[in-house]
Structure formats: structure tokens, C-alpha cells
Amino acid sequence: MLVRDLILTEPVVCLIDDYLQNAARMFSENDMVCLPVVESFAHRNVIGVITEKDICRQAIAAGLDPKKTSVGRIMSNRFFTVKVETTVD
């Protein structure tokens, strides 16, 4: 099986300026635990990722307000990508 067999043609992403509450809502609505972060919907270049765990550990546990804290403040910019021809194995 190849990566192309698993990817979505219209992936769910969040903006770097979105608030954590919006990201949490997106996790819930799409049954996801990780979201790619983009600067704009026009270009959709991935600049980071955010996970449910990030929100819990880096925001909620630190007392940050999810209604006022941006995704960009806690996202990880360390991630890797693979080509669609890569095997899942």
C-alpha cells in the first residue's frame, strides 16, 4: 500500500492564527488527533502541526486560555513529509 492510498484529496487543516478552541473543535468534528497548520487557505503550505496532546500539555496545563491562544504559539514546526509513492511499510 502506498501513501497515496491513504491521503485525503481535501485535507483538514487549521490556520496558524486560529485559536486553540477552534482547533479542538476541528479535532472533535473530524475525529482527528493531529492537524496540519498552514499560513493561509490560498497556499496551504504546511508550516507545522498541532495535536490534541499539544493543547492539553502546552496550553491547558499551563493555564493558557484556548479562546485567546493561537495555534502558532504551541504548534510544532518539526515534522517530516513523504512522497505519495512511498510505501506505508
XYZ file of N, CA, C and O in Angstrom:
356
model
N 0.839 -1.178 0.000
C 0.000 0.000 0.000
C 0.885 1.243 0.000
O 1.888 1.304 0.692
N 0.461 2.231 -0.781
C 1.204 3.471 -0.887
C 0.526 4.577 -0.083
O -0.665 4.515 0.212
N 1.292 5.598 0.234
C 0.759 6.753 0.960
C -0.418 7.345 0.198
O -1.429 7.720 0.795
N -0.351 7.396 -1.118
C -1.437 7.981 -1.920
C -2.768 7.279 -1.679
O -3.824 7.860 -1.848
N -2.722 6.013 -1.247
C -3.951 5.267 -0.978
C -4.627 5.711 0.319
O -5.786 5.375 0.563
N -3.918 6.455 1.145
C -4.435 6.847 2.452
C -4.735 8.333 2.595
O -5.423 8.739 3.536
N -4.214 9.156 1.705
C -4.353 10.605 1.885
C -5.716 11.104 1.415
O -6.362 10.501 0.566
N -6.123 12.218 2.003
C -7.369 12.876 1.617
C -7.081 13.864 0.496
O -6.049 14.530 0.498
N -7.999 13.978 -0.436
C -7.793 14.941 -1.517
C -7.983 16.372 -1.015
O -7.394 17.297 -1.532
N -8.805 16.566 -0.006
C -9.013 17.868 0.623
C -8.736 17.721 2.118
O -9.666 17.548 2.914
N -7.488 17.768 2.519
C -7.169 17.553 3.937
C -7.723 18.659 4.833
O -7.868 19.807 4.411
N -8.030 18.287 6.044
C -8.485 19.241 7.051
C -7.243 19.905 7.633
O -6.313 19.228 8.069
N -7.206 21.228 7.602
C -6.060 21.981 8.125
C -6.572 23.134 8.981
O -7.739 23.519 8.893
N -5.695 23.668 9.813
C -6.053 24.878 10.558
C -5.013 25.955 10.245
O -3.909 25.668 9.794
N -5.414 27.185 10.493
C -4.539 28.323 10.245
C -3.666 28.609 11.456
O -4.076 28.369 12.596
N -2.493 29.142 11.211
C -1.567 29.480 12.286
C -2.195 30.483 13.263
O -1.891 30.478 14.444
N -3.104 31.327 12.781
C -3.754 32.336 13.622
C -5.048 31.863 14.264
O -5.660 32.608 15.026
N -5.489 30.629 13.952
C -6.687 30.083 14.598
C -6.446 29.971 16.099
O -5.313 29.753 16.545
N -7.507 30.071 16.864
C -7.394 29.869 18.299
C -7.479 28.382 18.619
O -8.045 27.596 17.860
N -6.902 27.995 19.736
C -6.872 26.587 20.138
C -8.272 26.006 20.268
O -8.482 24.829 19.965
N -9.230 26.807 20.695
C -10.597 26.316 20.811
C -11.107 25.849 19.444
O -11.762 24.814 19.345
N -10.795 26.585 18.395
C -11.202 26.191 17.050
C -10.510 24.894 16.628
O -11.132 24.017 16.037
N -9.228 24.765 16.935
C -8.506 23.531 16.599
C -9.125 22.346 17.334
O -9.319 21.273 16.752
N -9.459 22.524 18.610
C -10.078 21.450 19.386
C -11.421 21.053 18.776
O -11.758 19.864 18.707
N -12.177 22.031 18.316
C -13.459 21.755 17.664
C -13.233 20.948 16.385
O -13.969 20.005 16.090
N -12.193 21.304 15.645
C -11.886 20.582 14.403
C -11.488 19.140 14.692
O -11.877 18.229 13.964
N -10.729 18.923 15.778
C -10.382 17.556 16.178
C -11.655 16.750 16.412
O -11.794 15.623 15.939
N -12.577 17.333 17.156
C -13.815 16.642 17.513
C -14.695 16.378 16.291
O -15.172 15.262 16.096
N -14.904 17.388 15.480
C -15.786 17.263 14.318
C -15.259 16.289 13.271
O -16.034 15.678 12.541
N -13.939 16.157 13.179
C -13.330 15.317 12.132
C -12.710 14.042 12.666
O -12.057 13.315 11.928
N -12.901 13.776 13.965
C -12.353 12.580 14.607
C -10.859 12.434 14.310
O -10.391 11.427 13.798
N -10.108 13.502 14.627
C -8.671 13.554 14.366
C -7.919 13.840 15.656
O -8.500 14.343 16.621
N -6.638 13.533 15.671
C -5.795 13.854 16.824
C -4.630 14.759 16.435
O -3.880 15.209 17.284
N -4.479 15.026 15.147
C -3.387 15.853 14.652
C -3.878 16.645 13.447
O -4.606 16.115 12.612
N -3.484 17.924 13.403
C -3.873 18.783 12.283
C -2.650 19.463 11.682
O -1.810 19.989 12.420
N -2.549 19.480 10.368
C -1.524 20.302 9.734
C -1.880 21.777 9.933
O -3.052 22.144 9.937
N -0.867 22.615 10.075
C -1.061 24.054 10.247
C -0.531 24.752 9.004
O 0.580 24.462 8.549
N -1.343 25.663 8.455
C -0.959 26.419 7.259
C -1.061 27.913 7.548
O -1.753 28.326 8.476
N -0.351 28.715 6.747
C -0.432 30.171 6.913
C -1.703 30.736 6.316
O -2.267 31.698 6.826
N -2.156 30.142 5.198
C -3.385 30.616 4.562
C -4.025 29.474 3.786
O -3.349 28.528 3.377
N -5.335 29.595 3.595
C -6.042 28.575 2.820
C -5.711 28.687 1.336
O -5.845 27.730 0.592
N -5.247 29.845 0.911
C -4.919 30.054 -0.501
C -3.708 29.223 -0.920
O -3.693 28.648 -2.003
N -2.677 29.175 -0.073
C -1.447 28.469 -0.451
C -1.356 27.079 0.149
O -0.775 26.188 -0.442
N -1.870 26.886 1.340
C -1.944 25.582 2.006
C -0.592 24.897 2.169
O -0.500 23.682 2.180
N 0.491 25.673 2.265
C 1.798 25.095 2.550
C 1.866 24.786 4.044
O 1.663 25.670 4.873
N 2.168 23.547 4.378
C 2.216 23.141 5.781
C 3.457 23.744 6.443
O 4.568 23.571 5.968
N 3.213 24.452 7.556
C 4.316 25.081 8.290
C 4.473 24.485 9.687
O 5.411 24.812 10.403
N 3.565 23.607 10.053
C 3.632 22.993 11.373
C 2.508 21.995 11.565
O 1.702 21.758 10.664
N 2.460 21.423 12.763
C 1.386 20.503 13.143
C 0.998 20.789 14.590
O 1.808 21.276 15.376
N -0.241 20.477 14.908
C -0.714 20.599 16.281
C -1.515 19.343 16.610
O -2.212 18.809 15.750
N -1.371 18.878 17.838
C -2.068 17.678 18.274
C -2.944 17.988 19.484
O -2.782 19.013 20.146
N -3.857 17.072 19.765
C -4.668 17.192 20.976
C -3.751 17.233 22.200
O -3.987 17.987 23.139
N -2.717 16.438 22.161
C -1.757 16.378 23.269
C -1.078 17.734 23.470
O -0.858 18.165 24.599
N -0.737 18.414 22.379
C -0.132 19.753 22.478
C -1.056 20.702 23.234
O -0.617 21.461 24.095
N -2.334 20.663 22.878
C -3.286 21.558 23.525
C -3.371 21.261 25.016
O -3.347 22.174 25.844
N -3.439 19.990 25.368
C -3.534 19.619 26.794
C -2.263 19.967 27.562
O -2.325 20.586 28.622
N -1.125 19.562 27.044
C 0.133 19.716 27.786
C 0.718 21.115 27.751
O 1.266 21.597 28.727
N 0.634 21.766 26.604
C 1.301 23.059 26.470
C 0.385 24.250 26.722
O 0.862 25.343 26.997
N -0.910 24.032 26.616
C -1.822 25.167 26.785
C -2.669 25.036 28.052
O -2.543 25.851 28.961
N -3.498 24.030 28.109
C -4.411 23.886 29.241
C -3.635 23.723 30.551
O -3.911 24.407 31.539
N -2.644 22.830 30.563
C -1.865 22.607 31.787
C -1.097 23.855 32.213
O -0.842 24.055 33.398
N -0.757 24.699 31.250
C -0.024 25.939 31.561
C -0.966 27.101 31.878
O -0.515 28.205 32.159
N -2.280 26.851 31.821
C -3.240 27.886 32.155
C -3.526 28.871 31.035
O -4.083 29.938 31.282
N -3.149 28.538 29.803
C -3.434 29.434 28.679
C -4.911 29.336 28.299
O -5.506 28.261 28.360
N -5.488 30.426 27.898
C -6.895 30.469 27.512
C -7.036 30.002 26.062
O -6.533 30.660 25.145
N -7.725 28.863 25.817
C -7.856 28.360 24.444
C -8.667 29.276 23.535
O -8.595 29.155 22.322
N -9.409 30.215 24.125
C -10.177 31.167 23.322
C -9.327 32.350 22.873
O -9.736 33.125 22.026
N -8.125 32.478 23.467
C -7.265 33.621 23.159
C -5.858 33.225 22.706
O -5.065 34.084 22.348
N -5.546 31.943 22.750
C -4.204 31.476 22.403
C -4.202 30.919 20.985
O -5.019 30.063 20.652
N -3.271 31.381 20.166
C -3.222 30.936 18.770
C -2.536 29.585 18.634
O -1.688 29.208 19.446
N -2.916 28.891 17.601
C -2.303 27.608 17.252
C -0.794 27.795 17.072
O 0.008 26.966 17.518
N -0.404 28.888 16.455
C 1.014 29.147 16.192
C 1.870 29.222 17.442
O 3.064 28.949 17.392
N 1.264 29.557 18.562
C 2.028 29.678 19.807
C 2.524 28.332 20.320
O 3.576 28.260 20.947
N 1.777 27.255 20.059
C 2.186 25.957 20.614
C 2.433 24.880 19.558
O 2.827 23.772 19.892
N 2.206 25.192 18.292
C 2.400 24.169 17.249
C 3.858 23.723 17.190
O 4.766 24.437 17.618
N 4.058 22.559 16.644
C 5.412 22.057 16.405
C 5.773 22.339 14.957
O 4.971 22.105 14.052
N 6.967 22.853 14.748
C 7.407 23.054 13.364
C 8.442 22.011 12.975
O 9.120 22.138 11.971
N 8.532 20.974 13.787
C 9.416 19.841 13.470
C 8.544 18.673 13.035
O 7.867 18.048 13.842
N 8.539 18.407 11.755
C 7.745 17.319 11.196
C 8.435 16.859 9.921
O 9.369 17.495 9.440
N 8.007 15.747 9.392
C 8.591 15.274 8.145
C 7.471 14.949 7.167
O 6.331 14.747 7.555
N 7.828 14.944 5.913
C 6.880 14.607 4.860
C 7.448 13.462 4.030
O 8.654 13.194 4.064
N 6.570 12.808 3.319
C 6.987 11.737 2.411
C 6.270 11.934 1.085
O 5.242 12.608 1.019
N 6.797 11.338 0.057
C 6.171 11.416 -1.264
C 5.005 10.439 -1.330
O 4.969 9.438 -0.615
N 4.051 10.724 -2.185
C 2.864 9.873 -2.303
C 3.213 8.468 -2.782
O 2.451 7.523 -2.573
N 4.368 8.309 -3.405
C 4.779 6.991 -3.888
C 5.434 6.139 -2.797
O 5.782 4.980 -3.029
N 5.621 6.681 -1.616
C 6.253 5.957 -0.513
C 5.330 4.845 -0.043
O 4.113 5.031 0.067
N 5.914 3.687 0.259
C 5.096 2.598 0.793
C 4.820 2.833 2.276
O 5.639 3.415 2.980
N 3.684 2.391 2.715
C 3.302 2.572 4.108
C 4.185 1.713 5.010
O 4.478 2.091 6.143
N 4.635 0.596 4.520
C 5.524 -0.276 5.305
C 6.743 0.481 5.741
O 7.268 0.371 6.763
